[in-house]
Amino acid sequence: MNYRALIFIFILFSSIAIGMVVHTKNLQENVVKSSALHYAKLYSDALEEFRDLYTSEVVAVAEEHGLQARHDYLNKKAIPLPATLSILLGKRIGESGSGATASLYSPYPFPWRKKDESFKDEFSKEAWAKLSKNPKEPYFKFDIKNNKALRYAVADQMRDDCVSCHNNHPDSPRTNWKAGDVRGVLEIKIPLDKIIATTNNDLKKTIIIYVVLSILGIVGVIIMIKKQKTYSKELEKAIKIRTSQLEQEKIKVERANSAKSDFLANMSHELRTPLNAIIGFSEMMKMGLGGEISDKHKEYAGDINDSGNHLLDLINEILDHSKFEAGEMKLQCEDINLPGLIERSLIFFKEKAMKKQLTISTDIESKTETCYADDMRLKQLLINLLSNAVKFSPDGGFITLATRDTENGMVEISVSDNGCGIKEEDIPKLFKSFKQLDSSNMKKEQGTGLGLALCKNIAEAHGGKIWVESDLGKGSKFIFTMPTKS
């Protein structure tokens, strides 16, 4: 196997694996942060709920029984203040193993809390600045690299049942409190060590899975490449064998085609020699040059002459077709006067048109009066199309021969009639050799099925093309193009 391909595959899978590990690491960090925030919020909500419950239920009942809530409750017959008990509860929870701590600080501390409630660092100052302006949104910061902890702060707002106590206490630093005022900050500190350790274990397992899958992927791709290489070699070998067979078949076909063309050319030549004699002598007999004969015999001689000419036309078509197929047809192209060629071609059909009472008209839209073509072959093409139009047009019908210029430097020539038309499914067969359509109208007319094939050969040999537009029962229009310049 190509070592470059192996290196590429290794680099590809390694890049994918590294990308997945980096992505997983980022996910881990997000999980750590979201988990820590969740714990901190639960912690702060629990402390605030406990403080509310203690204030409304315990402190109120205790005062009714003559007990006071004091900060120095241990030296007096009293119960602790709500804030004091909340801080103690937070410490106890932290000492129990969670590692979390809770603290309260304020710019308005009671005298006995000045040491504990002062702003000790930048975070506490930032927390107070943020929460005093927007007490509804918590303020937090992560320190994953150094202390590996989350510091989560919420506003400590003055409650309705606390306002009176704070405003009337003789040691209160402020006596104009209102419900909802931000008195201080409740900070929860969540250590991240345990959360990171848990997610690190999961991350290790995930990385191992990624590495194993990557190795399996590389091995699988290598196996597939080896199989593909083996298959490619077998396929290449089969293609070479098949190509050799096709080349042999091609040589056989070319030989057979050449032999056929040679045979047709030779047979056409051998047939035309005696046929010309038959045509010539029958013409002489019809004219009475060999002596007077009866009218009946003159009629027989005319039939022999007509049949001979028809047979000669068929032989010529076969010979021309064989030359085109063998690539031996050489064109003698020159500038041809198009209107003159059209007039010369129409002369051949004046008598037949009169017999069938056909109207033949021309529609010359082309401004170009010359085209560059082989005069004889172009006339042969035009006569073939006109002959078909006359042949398949009904008595009293009409035929139109038209020309027009095209945008690509060609002249377009068309022959249209109002004959029987052609079925859509039969159109692809029209220009194939020895193909005659099965239409009942067309069966009446004899031919080799080479006329339109020859027209196609002639048009394409000049660099043009030929096609047909037909509507069954309404007529057909045969169109071909010829170059106007060499």
Short mmCIF file of C-alpha atoms in Angstrom, two decimals:
data_model
loop_
_atom_site.label_atom_id
_atom_site.label_comp_id
_atom_site.label_asym_id
_atom_site.label_seq_id
_atom_site.Cartn_x
_atom_site.Cartn_y
_atom_site.Cartn_z
CA MET A 1 0.00 0.00 0.00
CA ASN A 2 1.09 3.58 -0.64
CA TYR A 3 2.76 4.91 2.53
CA ARG A 4 1.57 8.42 1.74
CA ALA A 5 -2.02 7.17 1.87
CA LEU A 6 -1.36 5.51 5.25
CA ILE A 7 0.19 8.69 6.64
CA PHE A 8 -2.74 10.72 5.35
CA ILE A 9 -5.26 8.34 6.95
CA PHE A 10 -3.34 8.39 10.25
CA ILE A 11 -3.19 12.19 10.27
CA LEU A 12 -6.90 12.40 9.36
CA PHE A 13 -8.04 10.09 12.15
CA SER A 14 -5.60 11.65 14.62
CA SER A 15 -6.95 15.10 13.82
CA ILE A 16 -10.52 13.86 14.29
CA ALA A 17 -9.57 12.21 17.61
CA ILE A 18 -7.76 15.33 18.87
CA GLY A 19 -10.70 17.50 17.82
CA MET A 20 -13.11 15.22 19.68
CA VAL A 21 -10.89 15.25 22.80
CA VAL A 22 -10.66 19.06 22.73
CA HIS A 23 -14.42 19.27 22.25
CA THR A 24 -14.97 16.86 25.14
CA LYS A 25 -12.58 18.87 27.32
CA ASN A 26 -14.62 21.99 26.60
CA LEU A 27 -17.80 20.09 27.42
CA GLN A 28 -16.18 18.95 30.68
CA GLU A 29 -15.40 22.53 31.65
CA ASN A 30 -18.98 23.55 30.87
CA VAL A 31 -20.32 20.64 32.93
CA VAL A 32 -18.09 21.61 35.89
CA LYS A 33 -19.29 25.21 35.73
CA SER A 34 -22.98 24.36 35.35
CA SER A 35 -22.81 21.80 38.21
CA ALA A 36 -21.04 24.25 40.52
CA LEU A 37 -23.55 26.99 39.73
CA HIS A 38 -26.40 24.60 40.40
CA TYR A 39 -24.95 23.59 43.80
CA ALA A 40 -24.25 27.22 44.75
CA LYS A 41 -27.79 28.30 43.90
CA LEU A 42 -29.27 25.42 45.91
CA TYR A 43 -26.95 26.30 48.82
CA SER A 44 -27.89 30.02 48.82
CA ASP A 45 -31.61 29.28 48.35
CA ALA A 46 -31.51 26.83 51.27
CA LEU A 47 -29.76 29.32 53.58
CA GLU A 48 -32.17 32.12 52.68
CA GLU A 49 -35.18 29.88 53.13
CA PHE A 50 -33.83 28.69 56.49
CA ARG A 51 -33.20 32.28 57.55
CA ASP A 52 -36.76 33.34 56.60
CA LEU A 53 -38.24 30.36 58.39
CA TYR A 54 -36.13 30.94 61.50
CA THR A 55 -37.01 34.64 61.60
CA SER A 56 -40.76 34.21 61.09
CA GLU A 57 -41.32 31.09 63.17
CA VAL A 58 -38.59 30.64 65.77
CA VAL A 59 -37.61 34.23 66.64
CA ALA A 60 -41.23 35.40 66.80
CA VAL A 61 -42.28 32.55 69.13
CA ALA A 62 -39.15 32.98 71.29
CA GLU A 63 -39.83 36.68 71.84
CA GLU A 64 -43.38 35.88 72.87
CA HIS A 65 -41.86 33.71 75.66
CA GLY A 66 -39.42 36.36 76.76
CA LEU A 67 -36.34 35.15 74.87
CA GLN A 68 -34.29 37.60 72.84
CA ALA A 69 -32.33 37.04 69.66
CA ARG A 70 -28.76 38.19 70.29
CA HIS A 71 -25.34 37.83 68.71
CA ASP A 72 -23.86 36.85 72.11
CA TYR A 73 -26.54 34.27 72.83
CA LEU A 74 -24.02 31.92 74.49
CA ASN A 75 -23.47 34.32 77.41
CA LYS A 76 -27.12 35.19 77.78
CA LYS A 77 -30.35 33.31 77.99
CA ALA A 78 -31.11 34.01 74.34
CA ILE A 79 -31.25 32.56 70.89
CA PRO A 80 -28.88 33.51 68.01
CA LEU A 81 -29.71 36.19 65.51
CA PRO A 82 -30.94 34.91 62.10
CA ALA A 83 -27.74 36.09 60.33
CA THR A 84 -25.54 34.57 63.04
CA LEU A 85 -27.30 31.21 62.83
CA SER A 86 -27.18 31.22 59.02
CA ILE A 87 -23.40 31.72 59.06
CA LEU A 88 -22.98 28.97 61.67
CA LEU A 89 -25.11 26.59 59.58
CA GLY A 90 -23.01 27.35 56.50
CA LYS A 91 -19.78 26.58 58.37
CA ARG A 92 -21.16 23.33 59.74
CA ILE A 93 -22.22 22.19 56.27
CA GLY A 94 -18.76 23.03 54.90
CA GLU A 95 -17.05 21.15 57.73
CA SER A 96 -19.21 18.11 57.12
CA GLY A 97 -17.32 17.23 53.93
CA SER A 98 -18.78 19.26 51.09
CA GLY A 99 -16.11 21.93 51.43
CA ALA A 100 -18.60 24.69 50.64
CA THR A 101 -18.57 27.84 52.78
CA ALA A 102 -21.00 30.69 53.34
CA SER A 103 -20.24 34.23 54.46
CA LEU A 104 -22.11 37.51 54.91
CA TYR A 105 -20.53 40.92 54.49
CA SER A 106 -21.89 44.44 54.30
CA PRO A 107 -20.76 48.09 54.24
CA TYR A 108 -23.14 48.55 57.22
CA PRO A 109 -21.95 45.99 59.78
CA PHE A 110 -22.93 45.88 63.42
CA PRO A 111 -20.02 46.71 65.77
CA TRP A 112 -19.42 43.08 66.69
CA ARG A 113 -19.37 42.07 62.96
CA LYS A 114 -16.98 44.70 61.58
CA LYS A 115 -14.10 42.25 61.40
CA ASP A 116 -16.09 39.53 59.63
CA GLU A 117 -18.31 41.65 57.41
CA SER A 118 -15.71 43.96 55.85
CA PHE A 119 -14.78 43.76 52.16
CA LYS A 120 -11.67 41.55 52.12
CA ASP A 121 -10.83 41.39 48.42
CA GLU A 122 -11.75 42.64 44.92
CA PHE A 123 -14.46 40.06 44.44
CA SER A 124 -16.40 41.19 47.55
CA LYS A 125 -16.17 44.81 46.38
CA GLU A 126 -17.31 43.91 42.85
CA ALA A 127 -20.14 41.76 44.22
CA TRP A 128 -21.45 44.63 46.40
CA ALA A 129 -21.17 47.11 43.49
CA LYS A 130 -23.13 44.81 41.16
CA LEU A 131 -25.77 43.52 43.58
CA SER A 132 -26.54 46.91 45.14
CA LYS A 133 -27.59 48.08 41.70
CA ASN A 134 -29.23 44.86 40.48
CA PRO A 135 -30.17 42.64 43.45
CA LYS A 136 -32.16 40.15 41.37
CA GLU A 137 -29.19 38.81 39.38
CA PRO A 138 -26.45 36.75 41.15
CA TYR A 139 -22.80 37.68 40.65
CA PHE A 140 -20.21 34.92 40.32
CA LYS A 141 -16.68 34.13 39.17
CA PHE A 142 -14.82 30.90 38.42
CA ASP A 143 -11.20 30.27 39.32
CA ILE A 144 -10.46 26.89 37.75
CA LYS A 145 -6.69 27.23 37.28
CA ASN A 146 -5.50 28.48 40.71
CA ASN A 147 -7.92 28.00 43.62
CA LYS A 148 -10.33 25.80 41.67
CA ALA A 149 -13.44 27.31 43.18
CA LEU A 150 -16.66 29.11 42.34
CA ARG A 151 -17.50 32.30 44.26
CA TYR A 152 -21.24 32.90 44.06
CA ALA A 153 -22.84 36.01 45.54
CA VAL A 154 -26.50 37.04 45.99
CA ALA A 155 -28.01 40.18 47.47
CA ASP A 156 -28.96 40.07 51.18
CA GLN A 157 -32.14 42.14 51.08
CA MET A 158 -33.98 43.59 54.04
CA ARG A 159 -37.14 41.61 54.88
CA ASP A 160 -40.41 43.09 56.19
CA ASP A 161 -40.06 41.46 59.62
CA CYS A 162 -36.42 42.62 59.95
CA VAL A 163 -36.89 46.33 59.24
CA SER A 164 -38.19 47.27 62.71
CA CYS A 165 -35.45 45.39 64.54
CA HIS A 166 -32.64 46.92 62.48
CA ASN A 167 -34.00 50.46 62.64
CA ASN A 168 -34.63 50.34 66.44
CA HIS A 169 -31.53 48.46 67.57
CA PRO A 170 -29.24 50.83 69.58
CA ASP A 171 -26.09 49.52 67.79
CA SER A 172 -27.55 49.62 64.25
CA PRO A 173 -25.24 51.46 61.80
CA ARG A 174 -28.31 52.68 59.90
CA THR A 175 -31.84 53.47 61.07
CA ASN A 176 -33.73 54.23 57.83
CA TRP A 177 -33.99 50.75 56.34
CA LYS A 178 -36.92 49.82 54.08
CA ALA A 179 -38.09 46.41 52.93
CA GLY A 180 -36.16 45.39 49.82
CA ASP A 181 -33.05 47.47 50.56
CA VAL A 182 -29.77 45.61 49.92
CA ARG A 183 -28.14 45.31 53.32
CA GLY A 184 -25.18 43.16 52.25
CA VAL A 185 -23.94 40.16 50.28
CA LEU A 186 -24.38 36.43 50.90
CA GLU A 187 -21.41 34.63 49.32
CA ILE A 188 -21.23 30.89 48.70
CA LYS A 189 -17.85 29.40 47.85
CA ILE A 190 -17.98 25.99 46.12
CA PRO A 191 -14.70 24.04 45.74
CA LEU A 192 -14.39 22.43 42.29
CA ASP A 193 -11.88 19.67 43.10
CA LYS A 194 -14.45 16.89 43.53
CA ILE A 195 -16.48 17.91 40.50
CA ILE A 196 -13.32 18.15 38.33
CA ALA A 197 -12.09 14.78 39.61
CA THR A 198 -15.40 13.13 38.72
CA THR A 199 -15.50 14.64 35.24
CA ASN A 200 -11.79 13.83 34.70
CA ASN A 201 -12.54 10.15 35.22
CA ASP A 202 -15.35 10.36 32.71
CA LEU A 203 -13.06 12.28 30.34
CA LYS A 204 -10.37 9.58 30.55
CA LYS A 205 -12.91 6.91 29.70
CA THR A 206 -14.19 8.98 26.79
CA ILE A 207 -10.65 9.58 25.46
CA ILE A 208 -9.91 5.84 25.65
CA ILE A 209 -13.09 5.13 23.69
CA TYR A 210 -12.13 7.75 21.08
CA VAL A 211 -8.61 6.29 20.72
CA VAL A 212 -9.94 2.75 20.35
CA LEU A 213 -12.53 3.85 17.79
CA SER A 214 -9.87 5.79 15.88
CA ILE A 215 -7.56 2.76 15.79
CA LEU A 216 -10.43 0.55 14.66
CA GLY A 217 -11.33 3.15 12.02
CA ILE A 218 -7.75 3.27 10.71
CA VAL A 219 -7.54 -0.54 10.59
CA GLY A 220 -10.92 -0.71 8.86
CA VAL A 221 -9.93 1.86 6.25
CA ILE A 222 -6.62 0.05 5.61
CA ILE A 223 -8.48 -3.23 5.10
CA MET A 224 -10.96 -1.54 2.76
CA ILE A 225 -8.13 0.09 0.77
CA LYS A 226 -6.37 -3.27 0.41
CA LYS A 227 -9.60 -4.90 -0.76
CA GLN A 228 -10.26 -2.00 -3.12
CA LYS A 229 -6.73 -2.27 -4.50
CA THR A 230 -7.17 -6.00 -5.09
CA TYR A 231 -10.54 -5.38 -6.71
CA SER A 232 -9.05 -2.58 -8.84
CA LYS A 233 -6.30 -4.89 -10.08
CA GLU A 234 -8.84 -7.59 -10.94
CA LEU A 235 -11.07 -5.00 -12.61
CA GLU A 236 -8.11 -3.56 -14.55
CA LYS A 237 -7.18 -7.05 -15.71
CA ALA A 238 -10.78 -7.75 -16.76
CA ILE A 239 -10.94 -4.41 -18.60
CA LYS A 240 -7.73 -5.18 -20.48
CA ILE A 241 -9.07 -8.59 -21.51
CA ARG A 242 -12.41 -7.08 -22.56
CA THR A 243 -10.67 -4.23 -24.40
CA SER A 244 -8.57 -6.75 -26.30
CA GLN A 245 -11.71 -8.69 -27.17
CA LEU A 246 -13.47 -5.53 -28.33
CA GLU A 247 -10.48 -4.54 -30.44
CA GLN A 248 -10.55 -7.96 -32.11
CA GLU A 249 -14.29 -7.61 -32.65
CA LYS A 250 -13.76 -4.12 -34.05
CA ILE A 251 -11.17 -5.42 -36.52
CA LYS A 252 -13.56 -8.18 -37.58
CA VAL A 253 -16.42 -5.71 -38.02
CA GLU A 254 -14.23 -3.29 -39.97
CA ARG A 255 -13.08 -6.12 -42.22
CA ALA A 256 -16.65 -7.31 -42.72
CA ASN A 257 -17.81 -3.74 -43.41
CA SER A 258 -14.97 -3.18 -45.85
CA ALA A 259 -15.74 -6.48 -47.57
CA LYS A 260 -19.41 -5.53 -47.77
CA SER A 261 -18.59 -2.12 -49.24
CA ASP A 262 -16.19 -3.67 -51.73
CA PHE A 263 -18.81 -6.25 -52.67
CA LEU A 264 -21.51 -3.62 -53.13
CA ALA A 265 -19.20 -1.42 -55.19
CA ASN A 266 -18.14 -4.31 -57.41
CA MET A 267 -21.67 -5.66 -57.78
CA SER A 268 -23.03 -2.20 -58.54
CA HIS A 269 -20.41 -1.76 -61.24
CA GLU A 270 -21.08 -5.21 -62.70
CA LEU A 271 -24.84 -4.64 -62.65
CA ARG A 272 -24.74 -1.16 -64.18
CA THR A 273 -22.87 -2.29 -67.30
CA PRO A 274 -25.58 -4.67 -68.61
CA LEU A 275 -28.32 -2.45 -67.17
CA ASN A 276 -27.17 0.51 -69.23
CA ALA A 277 -27.40 -1.70 -72.32
CA ILE A 278 -30.96 -2.74 -71.37
CA ILE A 279 -31.98 0.88 -70.84
CA GLY A 280 -30.35 1.99 -74.10
CA PHE A 281 -31.79 -0.74 -76.29
CA SER A 282 -35.27 -0.46 -74.78
CA GLU A 283 -35.15 3.31 -75.48
CA MET A 284 -34.17 2.58 -79.12
CA MET A 285 -36.99 0.02 -79.47
CA LYS A 286 -39.49 2.48 -78.03
CA MET A 287 -38.34 5.12 -80.52
CA GLY A 288 -38.50 2.59 -83.42
CA LEU A 289 -34.84 3.02 -84.37
CA GLY A 290 -34.42 -0.74 -84.95
CA GLY A 291 -37.46 -0.98 -87.16
CA GLU A 292 -41.19 -0.46 -86.83
CA ILE A 293 -42.91 -2.37 -84.00
CA SER A 294 -46.47 -2.45 -82.82
CA ASP A 295 -47.84 -0.06 -80.24
CA LYS A 296 -48.17 -2.94 -77.80
CA HIS A 297 -44.46 -3.72 -78.15
CA LYS A 298 -43.63 -0.01 -77.76
CA GLU A 299 -45.55 -0.07 -74.47
CA TYR A 300 -43.56 -3.12 -73.36
CA ALA A 301 -40.31 -1.40 -74.33
CA GLY A 302 -41.33 1.70 -72.30
CA ASP A 303 -42.02 -0.48 -69.22
CA ILE A 304 -38.61 -2.14 -69.64
CA ASN A 305 -36.97 1.31 -69.90
CA ASP A 306 -38.77 2.68 -66.80
CA SER A 307 -37.95 -0.42 -64.74
CA GLY A 308 -34.33 -0.28 -65.87
CA ASN A 309 -34.01 3.39 -64.86
CA HIS A 310 -35.62 2.64 -61.49
CA LEU A 311 -33.22 -0.24 -60.93
CA LEU A 312 -30.28 1.98 -61.92
CA ASP A 313 -31.38 4.60 -59.37
CA LEU A 314 -31.49 1.92 -56.66
CA ILE A 315 -28.03 0.66 -57.60
CA ASN A 316 -26.65 4.19 -57.54
CA GLU A 317 -28.13 4.74 -54.08
CA ILE A 318 -26.53 1.51 -52.82
CA LEU A 319 -23.20 2.49 -54.35
CA ASP A 320 -23.31 5.99 -52.84
CA HIS A 321 -24.27 4.58 -49.46
CA SER A 322 -21.36 2.11 -49.51
CA LYS A 323 -18.96 4.94 -50.39
CA PHE A 324 -20.18 7.06 -47.47
CA GLU A 325 -19.87 4.12 -45.08
CA ALA A 326 -16.36 3.31 -46.31
CA GLY A 327 -15.35 6.98 -46.06
CA GLU A 328 -14.51 7.08 -49.75
CA MET A 329 -17.03 9.75 -50.77
CA LYS A 330 -15.07 12.85 -51.80
CA LEU A 331 -16.91 16.13 -52.11
CA GLN A 332 -16.12 18.72 -54.76
CA CYS A 333 -17.28 21.81 -52.91
CA GLU A 334 -17.67 25.21 -54.55
CA ASP A 335 -19.81 28.33 -54.27
CA ILE A 336 -23.27 27.39 -55.60
CA ASN A 337 -26.03 29.78 -56.62
CA LEU A 338 -28.87 28.62 -54.36
CA PRO A 339 -31.86 30.01 -56.31
CA GLY A 340 -30.43 28.49 -59.52
CA LEU A 341 -29.98 25.09 -57.86
CA ILE A 342 -33.57 25.18 -56.61
CA GLU A 343 -34.91 25.97 -60.09
CA ARG A 344 -32.84 23.16 -61.65
CA SER A 345 -34.13 20.71 -59.04
CA LEU A 346 -37.80 21.66 -59.46
CA ILE A 347 -37.67 21.00 -63.23
CA PHE A 348 -37.57 17.26 -62.55
CA PHE A 349 -40.99 17.34 -60.89
CA LYS A 350 -43.06 19.57 -63.18
CA GLU A 351 -44.63 16.65 -65.07
CA LYS A 352 -45.35 14.58 -61.92
CA ALA A 353 -46.79 17.63 -60.17
CA MET A 354 -49.13 18.29 -63.08
CA LYS A 355 -50.35 14.67 -63.06
CA LYS A 356 -51.23 14.89 -59.33
CA GLN A 357 -52.36 18.54 -59.60
CA LEU A 358 -49.83 19.54 -56.95
CA THR A 359 -48.93 23.14 -56.17
CA ILE A 360 -45.19 23.63 -55.66
CA SER A 361 -44.15 27.02 -54.31
CA THR A 362 -40.95 28.59 -53.00
CA ASP A 363 -40.40 30.84 -49.96
CA ILE A 364 -36.93 32.35 -50.21
CA GLU A 365 -36.26 34.31 -46.98
CA SER A 366 -32.51 33.85 -47.14
CA LYS A 367 -30.55 36.95 -48.11
CA THR A 368 -27.57 34.74 -48.91
CA GLU A 369 -27.73 33.59 -52.53
CA THR A 370 -24.77 31.18 -52.38
CA CYS A 371 -23.77 28.20 -50.30
CA TYR A 372 -20.54 26.25 -50.22
CA ALA A 373 -21.29 22.64 -51.20
CA ASP A 374 -20.87 19.84 -53.74
CA ASP A 375 -23.31 20.76 -56.50
CA MET A 376 -24.20 17.19 -57.48
CA ARG A 377 -24.62 15.92 -53.91
CA LEU A 378 -26.64 18.95 -52.80
CA LYS A 379 -28.94 18.54 -55.80
CA GLN A 380 -29.21 14.81 -54.99
CA LEU A 381 -30.26 15.65 -51.42
CA LEU A 382 -32.83 18.21 -52.57
CA ILE A 383 -34.25 15.91 -55.26
CA ASN A 384 -34.61 13.06 -52.76
CA LEU A 385 -36.63 15.25 -50.39
CA LEU A 386 -38.76 16.70 -53.23
CA SER A 387 -39.33 13.19 -54.62
CA ASN A 388 -40.64 12.00 -51.23
CA ALA A 389 -42.85 15.10 -50.92
CA VAL A 390 -44.37 14.49 -54.37
CA LYS A 391 -44.70 10.77 -53.69
CA PHE A 392 -46.57 11.10 -50.39
CA SER A 393 -48.65 14.20 -51.09
CA PRO A 394 -52.33 13.65 -51.93
CA ASP A 395 -53.75 14.71 -55.32
CA GLY A 396 -54.32 18.45 -55.26
CA GLY A 397 -51.88 18.92 -52.37
CA PHE A 398 -49.16 21.51 -51.99
CA ILE A 399 -45.39 21.48 -51.48
CA THR A 400 -43.26 24.38 -50.25
CA LEU A 401 -39.50 24.75 -50.68
CA ALA A 402 -38.11 27.45 -48.35
CA THR A 403 -34.77 28.91 -47.33
CA ARG A 404 -33.70 31.17 -44.47
CA ASP A 405 -30.48 32.37 -42.84
CA THR A 406 -29.39 31.11 -39.39
CA GLU A 407 -27.32 32.84 -36.72
CA ASN A 408 -24.35 30.44 -37.00
CA GLY A 409 -23.43 31.23 -40.62
CA MET A 410 -25.50 28.45 -42.16
CA VAL A 411 -28.42 28.52 -44.56
CA GLU A 412 -31.49 26.46 -43.70
CA ILE A 413 -33.38 24.72 -46.54
CA SER A 414 -36.71 22.98 -45.98
CA VAL A 415 -39.22 20.93 -48.00
CA SER A 416 -42.72 20.71 -46.54
CA ASP A 417 -45.90 18.95 -47.71
CA ASN A 418 -49.45 18.25 -46.56
CA GLY A 419 -49.19 14.48 -46.93
CA CYS A 420 -49.93 11.68 -44.50
CA GLY A 421 -47.35 12.73 -41.91
CA ILE A 422 -45.22 10.50 -39.69
CA LYS A 423 -45.90 8.94 -36.29
CA GLU A 424 -43.76 10.40 -33.50
CA GLU A 425 -42.36 6.97 -32.56
CA ASP A 426 -41.30 6.38 -36.21
CA ILE A 427 -39.24 9.59 -36.57
CA PRO A 428 -36.03 8.11 -35.03
CA LYS A 429 -36.10 5.35 -37.71
CA LEU A 430 -36.31 7.74 -40.67
CA PHE A 431 -32.63 8.36 -41.30
CA LYS A 432 -31.42 4.79 -40.69
CA SER A 433 -30.17 2.65 -43.57
CA PHE A 434 -32.58 0.13 -45.14
CA LYS A 435 -35.41 1.24 -42.85
CA GLN A 436 -38.90 1.72 -44.25
CA LEU A 437 -41.88 2.73 -42.14
CA ASP A 438 -44.89 0.44 -41.84
CA SER A 439 -47.47 3.11 -42.72
CA SER A 440 -50.05 1.81 -45.20
CA ASN A 441 -49.57 4.92 -47.34
CA MET A 442 -45.82 4.39 -47.45
CA LYS A 443 -46.03 0.70 -48.32
CA LYS A 444 -47.57 1.66 -51.65
CA GLU A 445 -44.28 3.31 -52.62
CA GLN A 446 -41.26 1.11 -53.37
CA GLY A 447 -37.68 1.89 -52.36
CA THR A 448 -34.55 0.61 -50.66
CA GLY A 449 -34.88 2.66 -47.51
CA LEU A 450 -31.61 4.43 -48.33
CA GLY A 451 -32.90 7.78 -49.62
CA LEU A 452 -33.13 9.62 -46.28
CA ALA A 453 -30.01 7.87 -44.96
CA LEU A 454 -28.13 9.29 -47.96
CA CYS A 455 -29.62 12.73 -47.28
CA LYS A 456 -28.28 12.52 -43.72
CA ASN A 457 -24.84 11.43 -44.96
CA ILE A 458 -24.69 14.29 -47.48
CA ALA A 459 -25.80 16.96 -44.97
CA GLU A 460 -23.35 15.82 -42.28
CA ALA A 461 -20.49 15.48 -44.79
CA HIS A 462 -20.92 19.21 -45.47
CA GLY A 463 -20.89 20.04 -41.74
CA GLY A 464 -24.66 20.51 -41.58
CA LYS A 465 -27.51 18.47 -40.16
CA ILE A 466 -30.99 17.26 -41.13
CA TRP A 467 -34.18 16.72 -39.13
CA VAL A 468 -37.93 16.46 -39.57
CA GLU A 469 -41.00 18.09 -38.07
CA SER A 470 -44.18 16.12 -38.68
CA ASP A 471 -47.82 16.02 -37.62
CA LEU A 472 -49.59 12.74 -38.36
CA GLY A 473 -52.35 13.26 -40.91
CA LYS A 474 -51.31 16.86 -41.64
CA GLY A 475 -47.93 16.62 -43.33
CA SER A 476 -44.17 16.77 -42.81
CA LYS A 477 -41.36 19.30 -43.05
CA PHE A 478 -37.80 18.11 -43.73
CA ILE A 479 -35.11 20.68 -42.88
CA PHE A 480 -31.36 20.62 -43.48
CA THR A 481 -28.52 23.15 -43.18
CA MET A 482 -25.58 23.95 -45.43
CA PRO A 483 -22.56 26.23 -44.91
CA THR A 484 -22.50 29.56 -46.71
CA LYS A 485 -18.69 29.76 -46.68
CA SER A 486 -15.81 27.31 -46.89
#
